[in-house]
PDB file of C-alpha atoms in Angstrom:
ATOM      1  CA  MET A1334     110.718 -10.873  49.757  1.00 48.00           C
ATOM      2  CA  GLN A1335     110.329  -9.695  53.323  1.00 51.00           C
ATOM      3  CA  SER A1336     107.864  -6.991  52.289  1.00 52.00           C
ATOM      4  CA  GLY A1337     105.630  -9.625  50.683  1.00 53.00           C
ATOM      5  CA  ASN A1338     105.533 -11.586  53.918  1.00 55.00           C
ATOM      6  CA  ASP A1339     104.763  -8.416  55.852  1.00 54.00           C
ATOM      7  CA  ALA A1340     101.845  -7.646  53.537  1.00 52.00           C
ATOM      8  CA  SER A1341     100.524 -11.171  53.995  1.00 53.00           C
ATOM      9  CA  ASP A1342     100.851 -10.880  57.771  1.00 56.00           C
ATOM     10  CA  ASP A1343      99.049  -7.522  57.713  1.00 58.00           C
ATOM     11  CA  SER A1344      96.166  -8.925  55.683  1.00 57.00           C
ATOM     12  CA  GLY A1345      95.985 -11.937  57.981  1.00 61.00           C
ATOM     13  CA  SER A1346      95.983  -9.817  61.096  1.00 81.00           C
ATOM     14  CA  ALA A1347      93.355  -7.514  59.579  1.00 82.00           C
ATOM     15  CA  PHE A1348      91.130 -10.507  58.902  1.00 82.00           C
ATOM     16  CA  ASP A1349      91.692 -11.790  62.450  1.00 82.00           C
ATOM     17  CA  ARG A1350      90.814  -8.366  63.846  1.00 86.00           C
ATOM     18  CA  PHE A1351      87.635  -8.378  61.747  1.00 87.00           C
ATOM     19  CA  ARG A1352      86.669 -11.781  63.151  1.00 87.00           C
ATOM     20  CA  ASP A1353      87.415 -10.605  66.681  1.00 88.00           C
ATOM     21  CA  ALA A1354      85.214  -7.560  66.131  1.00 89.00           C
ATOM     22  CA  LEU A1355      82.362  -9.761  64.893  1.00 89.00           C
ATOM     23  CA  ARG A1356      82.828 -12.084  67.871  1.00 88.00           C
ATOM     24  CA  ILE A1357      82.487  -9.154  70.252  1.00 88.00           C
ATOM     25  CA  LEU A1358      79.411  -7.822  68.459  1.00 87.00           C
ATOM     26  CA  TYR A1359      77.596 -11.173  68.335  1.00 86.00           C
ATOM     27  CA  HIS A1360      78.597 -12.534  71.730  1.00 83.00           C
ATOM     28  CA  GLY A1361      79.704  -9.565  73.826  1.00 81.00           C
ATOM     29  CA  SER A1362      77.809  -7.681  76.510  1.00 78.00           C
ATOM     30  CA  SER A1363      79.157  -4.156  76.001  1.00 82.00           C
ATOM     31  CA  PRO A1364      76.630  -1.366  75.229  1.00 84.00           C
ATOM     32  CA  ALA A1365      77.721  -1.325  71.567  1.00 86.00           C
ATOM     33  CA  ALA A1366      77.382  -5.117  71.306  1.00 85.00           C
ATOM     34  CA  LEU A1367      73.946  -5.064  72.934  1.00 83.00           C
ATOM     35  CA  ARG A1368      72.788  -2.354  70.518  1.00 87.00           C
ATOM     36  CA  PHE A1369      74.051  -4.427  67.581  1.00 89.00           C
ATOM     37  CA  GLN A1370      72.326  -7.560  68.909  1.00 86.00           C
ATOM     38  CA  MET A1371      69.071  -5.659  69.412  1.00 87.00           C
ATOM     39  CA  ALA A1372      69.239  -4.382  65.819  1.00 89.00           C
ATOM     40  CA  VAL A1373      69.813  -7.944  64.571  1.00 88.00           C
ATOM     41  CA  ILE A1374      66.861  -9.191  66.637  1.00 88.00           C
ATOM     42  CA  LEU A1375      64.548  -6.479  65.237  1.00 90.00           C
ATOM     43  CA  ILE A1376      65.608  -7.301  61.666  1.00 91.00           C
ATOM     44  CA  ASP A1377      65.063 -10.994  62.366  1.00 89.00           C
ATOM     45  CA  LEU A1378      61.583 -10.360  63.762  1.00 89.00           C
ATOM     46  CA  ALA A1379      60.707  -8.339  60.634  1.00 91.00           C
ATOM     47  CA  ILE A1380      61.966 -11.228  58.483  1.00 90.00           C
ATOM     48  CA  ILE A1381      59.914 -13.712  60.507  1.00 89.00           C
ATOM     49  CA  ALA A1382      56.827 -11.517  60.025  1.00 90.00           C
ATOM     50  CA  PHE A1383      57.486 -11.718  56.277  1.00 90.00           C
ATOM     51  CA  PHE A1384      57.798 -15.509  56.525  1.00 89.00           C
ATOM     52  CA  ILE A1385      54.426 -15.682  58.307  1.00 87.00           C
ATOM     53  CA  ALA A1386      52.751 -13.531  55.662  1.00 85.00           C
ATOM     54  CA  SER A1387      54.568 -15.021  52.649  1.00 83.00           C
ATOM     55  CA  PRO A1388      51.976 -17.745  51.864  1.00 79.00           C
ATOM     56  CA  VAL A1389      49.403 -15.062  51.017  1.00 78.00           C
ATOM     57  CA  LEU A1390      51.960 -12.672  49.448  1.00 81.00           C
ATOM     58  CA  ARG A1391      53.461 -15.183  47.044  1.00 79.00           C
ATOM     59  CA  ASP A1392      51.359 -14.022  44.072  1.00 77.00           C
ATOM     60  CA  ARG A1393      52.237 -10.317  44.490  1.00 81.00           C
ATOM     61  CA  PRO A1394      54.522  -8.829  41.774  1.00 83.00           C
ATOM     62  CA  SER A1395      57.033  -7.579  44.359  1.00 85.00           C
ATOM     63  CA  PHE A1396      57.275 -10.885  46.236  1.00 87.00           C
ATOM     64  CA  LEU A1397      60.440 -12.124  44.509  1.00 88.00           C
ATOM     65  CA  TRP A1398      62.256  -8.834  45.139  1.00 91.00           C
ATOM     66  CA  VAL A1399      61.475  -9.009  48.840  1.00 90.00           C
ATOM     67  CA  ASP A1400      62.284 -12.725  48.892  1.00 90.00           C
ATOM     68  CA  TYR A1401      65.758 -12.254  47.396  1.00 92.00           C
ATOM     69  CA  SER A1402      66.420  -9.231  49.627  1.00 93.00           C
ATOM     70  CA  VAL A1403      65.641 -11.349  52.691  1.00 92.00           C
ATOM     71  CA  ALA A1404      67.913 -14.070  51.262  1.00 93.00           C
ATOM     72  CA  ALA A1405      70.763 -11.542  51.022  1.00 94.00           C
ATOM     73  CA  LEU A1406      70.226 -10.443  54.644  1.00 93.00           C
ATOM     74  CA  LEU A1407      70.077 -14.037  55.906  1.00 92.00           C
ATOM     75  CA  ALA A1408      73.160 -15.042  53.893  1.00 93.00           C
ATOM     76  CA  GLY A1409      75.095 -12.085  55.335  1.00 93.00           C
ATOM     77  CA  ASP A1410      74.051 -13.010  58.857  1.00 91.00           C
ATOM     78  CA  ILE A1411      75.059 -16.662  58.373  1.00 92.00           C
ATOM     79  CA  VAL A1412      78.481 -15.673  56.992  1.00 92.00           C
ATOM     80  CA  MET A1413      79.168 -13.184  59.782  1.00 91.00           C
ATOM     81  CA  ARG A1414      78.064 -15.618  62.497  1.00 90.00           C
ATOM     82  CA  GLY A1415      80.351 -18.223  60.949  1.00 90.00           C
ATOM     83  CA  LEU A1416      83.285 -15.807  60.988  1.00 90.00           C
ATOM     84  CA  ALA A1417      82.496 -14.943  64.617  1.00 88.00           C
ATOM     85  CA  SER A1418      82.729 -18.612  65.547  1.00 86.00           C
ATOM     86  CA  SER A1419      86.013 -19.945  66.920  1.00 83.00           C
ATOM     87  CA  ASP A1420      85.436 -23.349  65.277  1.00 84.00           C
ATOM     88  CA  VAL A1421      83.617 -22.971  61.947  1.00 85.00           C
ATOM     89  CA  LEU A1422      83.287 -26.705  61.206  1.00 87.00           C
ATOM     90  CA  ARG A1423      81.764 -27.406  64.602  1.00 88.00           C
ATOM     91  CA  TRP A1424      79.489 -24.385  64.209  1.00 87.00           C
ATOM     92  CA  LEU A1425      78.282 -25.660  60.819  1.00 88.00           C
ATOM     93  CA  ARG A1426      77.137 -28.925  62.418  1.00 88.00           C
ATOM     94  CA  GLN A1427      74.765 -27.167  64.816  1.00 87.00           C
ATOM     95  CA  SER A1428      71.071 -27.820  64.172  1.00 87.00           C
ATOM     96  CA  THR A1429      70.202 -24.102  64.208  1.00 86.00           C
ATOM     97  CA  VAL A1430      72.773 -23.383  61.498  1.00 89.00           C
ATOM     98  CA  LEU A1431      71.504 -26.251  59.336  1.00 91.00           C
ATOM     99  CA  VAL A1432      67.959 -24.896  59.702  1.00 90.00           C
ATOM    100  CA  ASP A1433      69.101 -21.408  58.654  1.00 91.00           C
ATOM    101  CA  ILE A1434      70.937 -22.814  55.616  1.00 93.00           C
ATOM    102  CA  PHE A1435      67.808 -24.747  54.621  1.00 93.00           C
ATOM    103  CA  ILE A1436      65.736 -21.554  54.961  1.00 91.00           C
ATOM    104  CA  LEU A1437      68.272 -19.732  52.777  1.00 92.00           C
ATOM    105  CA  VAL A1438      67.937 -22.420  50.085  1.00 93.00           C
ATOM    106  CA  THR A1439      64.133 -22.011  50.070  1.00 90.00           C
ATOM    107  CA  LEU A1440      64.607 -18.245  49.667  1.00 91.00           C
ATOM    108  CA  LEU A1441      66.998 -18.686  46.754  1.00 91.00           C
ATOM    109  CA  MET A1442      64.638 -21.198  45.078  1.00 90.00           C
ATOM    110  CA  PRO A1443      61.181 -19.765  45.890  1.00 84.00           C
ATOM    111  CA  ASN A1444      59.384 -21.383  42.973  1.00 81.00           C
ATOM    112  CA  THR A1445      61.014 -24.816  43.078  1.00 84.00           C
ATOM    113  CA  LEU A1446      60.610 -25.154  46.859  1.00 81.00           C
ATOM    114  CA  ALA A1447      57.333 -23.254  47.167  1.00 77.00           C
ATOM    115  CA  ASN A1448      55.634 -26.071  49.072  1.00 79.00           C
ATOM    116  CA  LEU A1449      58.362 -26.008  51.741  1.00 83.00           C
ATOM    117  CA  GLY A1450      58.123 -22.273  52.345  1.00 82.00           C
ATOM    118  CA  PHE A1451      56.052 -22.747  55.502  1.00 84.00           C
ATOM    119  CA  LEU A1452      59.169 -24.215  57.180  1.00 86.00           C
ATOM    120  CA  ARG A1453      60.843 -20.813  57.070  1.00 88.00           C
ATOM    121  CA  ILE A1454      59.061 -20.021  60.342  1.00 88.00           C
ATOM    122  CA  LEU A1455      61.663 -22.291  61.959  1.00 88.00           C
ATOM    123  CA  ARG A1456      63.886 -19.203  61.858  1.00 88.00           C
ATOM    124  CA  LEU A1457      62.046 -18.117  65.020  1.00 86.00           C
ATOM    125  CA  TRP A1458      63.109 -21.375  66.689  1.00 85.00           C
ATOM    126  CA  SER A1459      66.737 -21.036  65.581  1.00 85.00           C
ATOM    127  CA  LEU A1460      66.775 -17.410  66.781  1.00 83.00           C
ATOM    128  CA  SER A1461      65.545 -18.463  70.217  1.00 81.00           C
ATOM    129  CA  ARG A1462      68.096 -21.285  70.404  1.00 80.00           C
ATOM    130  CA  SER A1463      71.009 -19.010  69.495  1.00 73.00           C
ATOM    131  CA  GLY A1464      70.857 -17.217  72.848  1.00 71.00           C
ATOM    132  CA  MET A1465      70.990 -13.742  71.331  1.00 73.00           C
ATOM    133  CA  LEU A1466      67.247 -13.301  71.781  1.00 72.00           C
ATOM    134  CA  TRP A1467      67.540 -13.725  75.559  1.00 74.00           C
ATOM    135  CA  ARG A1468      70.669 -11.658  76.261  1.00 72.00           C
ATOM    136  CA  PRO A1469      68.817  -8.293  76.363  1.00 68.00           C
ATOM    137  CA  LEU A1470      66.194  -9.932  78.599  1.00 67.00           C
ATOM    138  CA  ARG A1471      68.887 -10.976  81.038  1.00 69.00           C
ATOM    139  CA  HIS A1472      70.543  -7.556  81.065  1.00 69.00           C
ATOM    140  CA  ALA A1473      67.160  -5.928  81.690  1.00 66.00           C
ATOM    141  CA  GLY A1474      66.755  -8.042  84.830  1.00 65.00           C
ATOM    142  CA  TYR A1475      64.105 -10.430  83.496  1.00 62.00           C
ATOM    143  CA  ALA A1476      66.215 -13.591  83.273  1.00 62.00           C
ATOM    144  CA  THR A1477      63.701 -15.520  85.382  1.00 65.00           C
ATOM    145  CA  TRP A1478      61.167 -15.207  82.553  1.00 71.00           C
ATOM    146  CA  ARG A1479      63.437 -16.933  80.035  1.00 72.00           C
ATOM    147  CA  ASP A1480      61.792 -20.366  80.399  1.00 72.00           C
ATOM    148  CA  ALA A1481      58.297 -18.955  79.917  1.00 75.00           C
ATOM    149  CA  ALA A1482      59.395 -16.839  76.951  1.00 77.00           C
ATOM    150  CA  HIS A1483      61.156 -19.845  75.434  1.00 77.00           C
ATOM    151  CA  ALA A1484      58.002 -21.947  75.798  1.00 80.00           C
ATOM    152  CA  VAL A1485      55.938 -19.183  74.141  1.00 82.00           C
ATOM    153  CA  VAL A1486      58.399 -19.044  71.216  1.00 83.00           C
ATOM    154  CA  ASN A1487      58.233 -22.838  70.781  1.00 84.00           C
ATOM    155  CA  LEU A1488      54.428 -22.758  70.821  1.00 86.00           C
ATOM    156  CA  LEU A1489      54.230 -19.862  68.339  1.00 87.00           C
ATOM    157  CA  THR A1490      56.727 -21.583  66.037  1.00 88.00           C
ATOM    158  CA  PHE A1491      54.652 -24.760  66.081  1.00 89.00           C
ATOM    159  CA  LEU A1492      51.380 -22.881  65.490  1.00 89.00           C
ATOM    160  CA  PHE A1493      52.686 -21.013  62.443  1.00 90.00           C
ATOM    161  CA  VAL A1494      54.504 -24.021  60.990  1.00 90.00           C
ATOM    162  CA  VAL A1495      51.288 -26.072  61.189  1.00 89.00           C
ATOM    163  CA  THR A1496      49.238 -23.141  59.876  1.00 89.00           C
ATOM    164  CA  GLY A1497      51.577 -22.816  56.892  1.00 87.00           C
ATOM    165  CA  PHE A1498      51.432 -26.555  56.258  1.00 88.00           C
ATOM    166  CA  VAL A1499      47.621 -26.668  56.450  1.00 88.00           C
ATOM    167  CA  TYR A1500      47.280 -23.610  54.217  1.00 88.00           C
ATOM    168  CA  THR A1501      49.774 -24.933  51.641  1.00 84.00           C
ATOM    169  CA  PHE A1502      48.268 -28.396  51.299  1.00 84.00           C
ATOM    170  CA  PHE A1503      44.577 -27.886  52.124  1.00 85.00           C
ATOM    171  CA  PHE A1504      43.457 -24.244  51.744  1.00 77.00           C
ATOM    172  CA  ARG A1505      45.769 -22.573  49.262  1.00 68.00           C
ATOM    173  CA  GLU A1506      43.893 -22.762  45.987  1.00 66.00           C
ATOM    174  CA  GLY A1507      42.452 -19.275  45.384  1.00 60.00           C
ATOM    175  CA  SER A1508      41.705 -18.674  49.059  1.00 66.00           C
ATOM    176  CA  GLY A1509      44.149 -15.840  49.844  1.00 77.00           C
ATOM    177  CA  ILE A1510      44.066 -14.246  53.276  1.00 83.00           C
ATOM    178  CA  ALA A1511      40.721 -15.846  54.136  1.00 85.00           C
ATOM    179  CA  GLY A1512      42.187 -19.305  53.577  1.00 85.00           C
ATOM    180  CA  TYR A1513      45.192 -18.473  55.746  1.00 87.00           C
ATOM    181  CA  VAL A1514      42.928 -17.285  58.557  1.00 88.00           C
ATOM    182  CA  ASP A1515      40.924 -20.509  58.218  1.00 88.00           C
ATOM    183  CA  ALA A1516      44.170 -22.512  58.474  1.00 88.00           C
ATOM    184  CA  LEU A1517      45.212 -20.569  61.577  1.00 89.00           C
ATOM    185  CA  TYR A1518      41.730 -20.967  63.080  1.00 90.00           C
ATOM    186  CA  PHE A1519      41.799 -24.713  62.457  1.00 88.00           C
ATOM    187  CA  THR A1520      45.292 -24.991  63.976  1.00 88.00           C
ATOM    188  CA  VAL A1521      44.411 -23.091  67.162  1.00 87.00           C
ATOM    189  CA  ALA A1522      41.103 -24.957  67.578  1.00 87.00           C
ATOM    190  CA  THR A1523      42.880 -28.285  67.138  1.00 86.00           C
ATOM    191  CA  VAL A1524      45.830 -27.484  69.436  1.00 84.00           C
ATOM    192  CA  THR A1525      43.504 -26.308  72.208  1.00 82.00           C
ATOM    193  CA  THR A1526      41.252 -29.355  71.565  1.00 78.00           C
ATOM    194  CA  THR A1527      38.290 -26.975  71.358  1.00 80.00           C
ATOM    195  CA  GLY A1528      36.801 -29.082  68.597  1.00 74.00           C
ATOM    196  CA  PHE A1529      34.198 -26.755  67.066  1.00 77.00           C
ATOM    197  CA  GLY A1530      34.083 -28.982  64.006  1.00 76.00           C
ATOM    198  CA  ASP A1531      33.143 -26.150  61.613  1.00 80.00           C
ATOM    199  CA  ILE A1532      36.461 -26.506  59.760  1.00 80.00           C
ATOM    200  CA  VAL A1533      37.897 -29.986  59.196  1.00 80.00           C
ATOM    201  CA  LEU A1534      40.613 -31.318  56.898  1.00 83.00           C
ATOM    202  CA  PRO A1535      39.403 -33.814  54.296  1.00 82.00           C
ATOM    203  CA  GLY A1536      40.702 -37.318  53.822  1.00 83.00           C
ATOM    204  CA  VAL A1537      43.054 -39.580  55.724  1.00 87.00           C
ATOM    205  CA  TRP A1538      45.957 -37.121  55.587  1.00 85.00           C
ATOM    206  CA  GLY A1539      43.725 -34.423  57.022  1.00 85.00           C
ATOM    207  CA  LYS A1540      42.837 -36.630  59.983  1.00 84.00           C
ATOM    208  CA  LEU A1541      46.479 -37.582  60.557  1.00 87.00           C
ATOM    209  CA  THR A1542      47.456 -33.901  60.456  1.00 85.00           C
ATOM    210  CA  ALA A1543      44.804 -33.091  63.068  1.00 84.00           C
ATOM    211  CA  ILE A1544      45.977 -35.957  65.310  1.00 86.00           C
ATOM    212  CA  ALA A1545      49.641 -34.881  65.157  1.00 86.00           C
ATOM    213  CA  THR A1546      48.673 -31.257  65.791  1.00 86.00           C
ATOM    214  CA  MET A1547      46.643 -32.158  68.879  1.00 85.00           C
ATOM    215  CA  ILE A1548      49.315 -34.393  70.408  1.00 85.00           C
ATOM    216  CA  ILE A1549      52.255 -32.028  69.871  1.00 84.00           C
ATOM    217  CA  GLY A1550      50.238 -28.894  70.586  1.00 82.00           C
ATOM    218  CA  ILE A1551      48.882 -30.013  73.944  1.00 82.00           C
ATOM    219  CA  SER A1552      52.416 -31.054  74.963  1.00 81.00           C
ATOM    220  CA  LEU A1553      53.683 -27.556  74.187  1.00 80.00           C
ATOM    221  CA  PHE A1554      50.797 -26.036  76.170  1.00 76.00           C
ATOM    222  CA  VAL A1555      51.735 -28.182  79.175  1.00 76.00           C
ATOM    223  CA  ARG A1556      55.371 -27.088  78.797  1.00 74.00           C
ATOM    224  CA  LEU A1557      54.256 -23.433  78.762  1.00 73.00           C
ATOM    225  CA  ALA A1558      52.128 -23.914  81.886  1.00 71.00           C
ATOM    226  CA  GLN A1559      55.046 -25.542  83.700  1.00 68.00           C
ATOM    227  CA  ALA A1560      57.369 -22.685  82.759  1.00 66.00           C
ATOM    228  CA  ILE A1561      54.898 -20.085  84.063  1.00 65.00           C
ATOM    229  CA  PHE A1562      53.688 -21.711  87.273  1.00 61.00           C
ATOM    230  CA  ARG A1563      56.613 -23.736  88.599  1.00 60.00           C
ATOM    231  CA  PRO A1564      59.028 -22.008  91.023  1.00 55.00           C
ATOM    232  CA  ASN A1565      61.623 -19.799  89.332  1.00 63.00           C
ATOM    233  CA  LYS A1566      65.152 -21.143  89.083  1.00 66.00           C
ATOM    234  CA  VAL A1567      68.398 -19.537  88.018  1.00 64.00           C
ATOM    235  CA  PHE A1568      70.845 -20.656  85.333  1.00 68.00           C
ATOM    236  CA  PHE A1569      74.102 -21.479  87.103  1.00 69.00           C
ATOM    237  CA  PRO A1570      76.023 -24.525  85.816  1.00 77.00           C
ATOM    238  CA  CYS A1571      77.466 -26.706  88.561  1.00 77.00           C
ATOM    239  CA  PRO A1572      81.264 -26.865  88.095  1.00 74.00           C
ATOM    240  CA  VAL A1573      81.282 -30.614  88.851  1.00 69.00           C
ATOM    241  CA  CYS A1574      78.147 -32.236  87.378  1.00 72.00           C
ATOM    242  CA  ALA A1575      77.125 -29.336  85.051  1.00 68.00           C
ATOM    243  CA  LEU A1576      73.509 -29.224  86.295  1.00 71.00           C
ATOM    244  CA  GLN A1577      72.197 -26.014  84.759  1.00 68.00           C
ATOM    245  CA  ARG A1578      69.294 -24.906  86.986  1.00 68.00           C
ATOM    246  CA  HIS A1579      69.249 -24.270  90.730  1.00 63.00           C
ATOM    247  CA  ASP A1580      67.060 -22.516  93.271  1.00 68.00           C
ATOM    248  CA  PRO A1581      68.066 -18.850  93.665  1.00 66.00           C
ATOM    249  CA  ASP A1582      69.102 -19.404  97.304  1.00 65.00           C
ATOM    250  CA  ALA A1583      70.779 -22.805  96.785  1.00 71.00           C
ATOM    251  CA  VAL A1584      74.041 -23.312  98.666  1.00 70.00           C
ATOM    252  CA  HIS A1585      74.811 -26.822  97.370  1.00 75.00           C
ATOM    253  CA  CYS A1586      74.074 -28.523  94.051  1.00 77.00           C
ATOM    254  CA  LYS A1587      71.057 -30.796  94.540  1.00 73.00           C
ATOM    255  CA  ALA A1588      72.533 -33.381  92.168  1.00 70.00           C
ATOM    256  CA  CYS A1589      76.096 -33.795  93.491  1.00 77.00           C
ATOM    257  CA  GLY A1590      76.287 -31.622  96.628  1.00 76.00           C
ATOM    258  CA  THR A1591      79.031 -29.318  95.354  1.00 77.00           C
ATOM    259  CA  LEU A1592      79.258 -25.946  97.104  1.00 74.00           C
ATOM    260  CA  LEU A1593      77.782 -23.253  94.838  1.00 75.00           C
ATOM    261  CA  LYS A1594      78.460 -19.535  94.738  1.00 71.00           C
ATOM    262  CA  ILE A1595      75.393 -18.194  92.954  1.00 68.00           C
ATOM    263  CA  PRO A1596      75.645 -14.401  92.619  1.00 68.00           C
ATOM    264  CA  ASP A1597      72.743 -12.268  93.798  1.00 59.00           C
ATOM    265  CA  PRO A1598      70.664 -10.508  91.086  1.00 53.00           C
ATOM    266  CA  GLY A1599      72.431  -7.375  89.944  1.00 48.00           C
ATOM    267  CA  ASP A1600      75.922  -8.524  90.970  1.00 47.00           C
TER     268      ASP A1600
END
């Protein structure tokens, strides 16, 4: 009877050790963890490139094989990130996780949810929100560029989501790569309010799409400009009021006056 309990304890401890190892790999800062995180980022970027190209690849014979292979990779990543979490239920309620699960469903049902495939580009947004994308940037000494890089990621995500939407609902029929380029051209011209007028979307829904694209797009451009041109700040949460950003040479928190001990770069 005792041996059975010992075997159960061993299996439990082995599973706990496996979770601890995943936690270190996904959230640690050791050289091995950083190499693992960089490999995950590169795989994710390759998957995102596939998502961008998938509207024009959907009719290829090999598309479903690639689609299901990407689904297997994404499912494995979701499971391992869940195991690396200390509170799985709380982790499952995060918006980035819900987005990834939705993307996985579209991969597993590529024909049924074909018209929602353009939303897979949101994987780029969830990757940027996870923090893993910025950890190598911080360790390389470029933490001050995080805001600008984050704004670029948000803008790119919006551009490709809108491009996929426009292509799916306005340009898709028999247009192939040329139609996708037209959708991208329309999106960029609309977001920048260039207004060439050589490509327009027909009907009321086309006009509403253009209006929404202009309003959201110009807001993201303003956010990018602010991130690039405003004075750099450092991420250092105040222990009292939890204000996240401070001037690099700040001695006191500007919100509550608490004495800060911001480390110098490289410390």
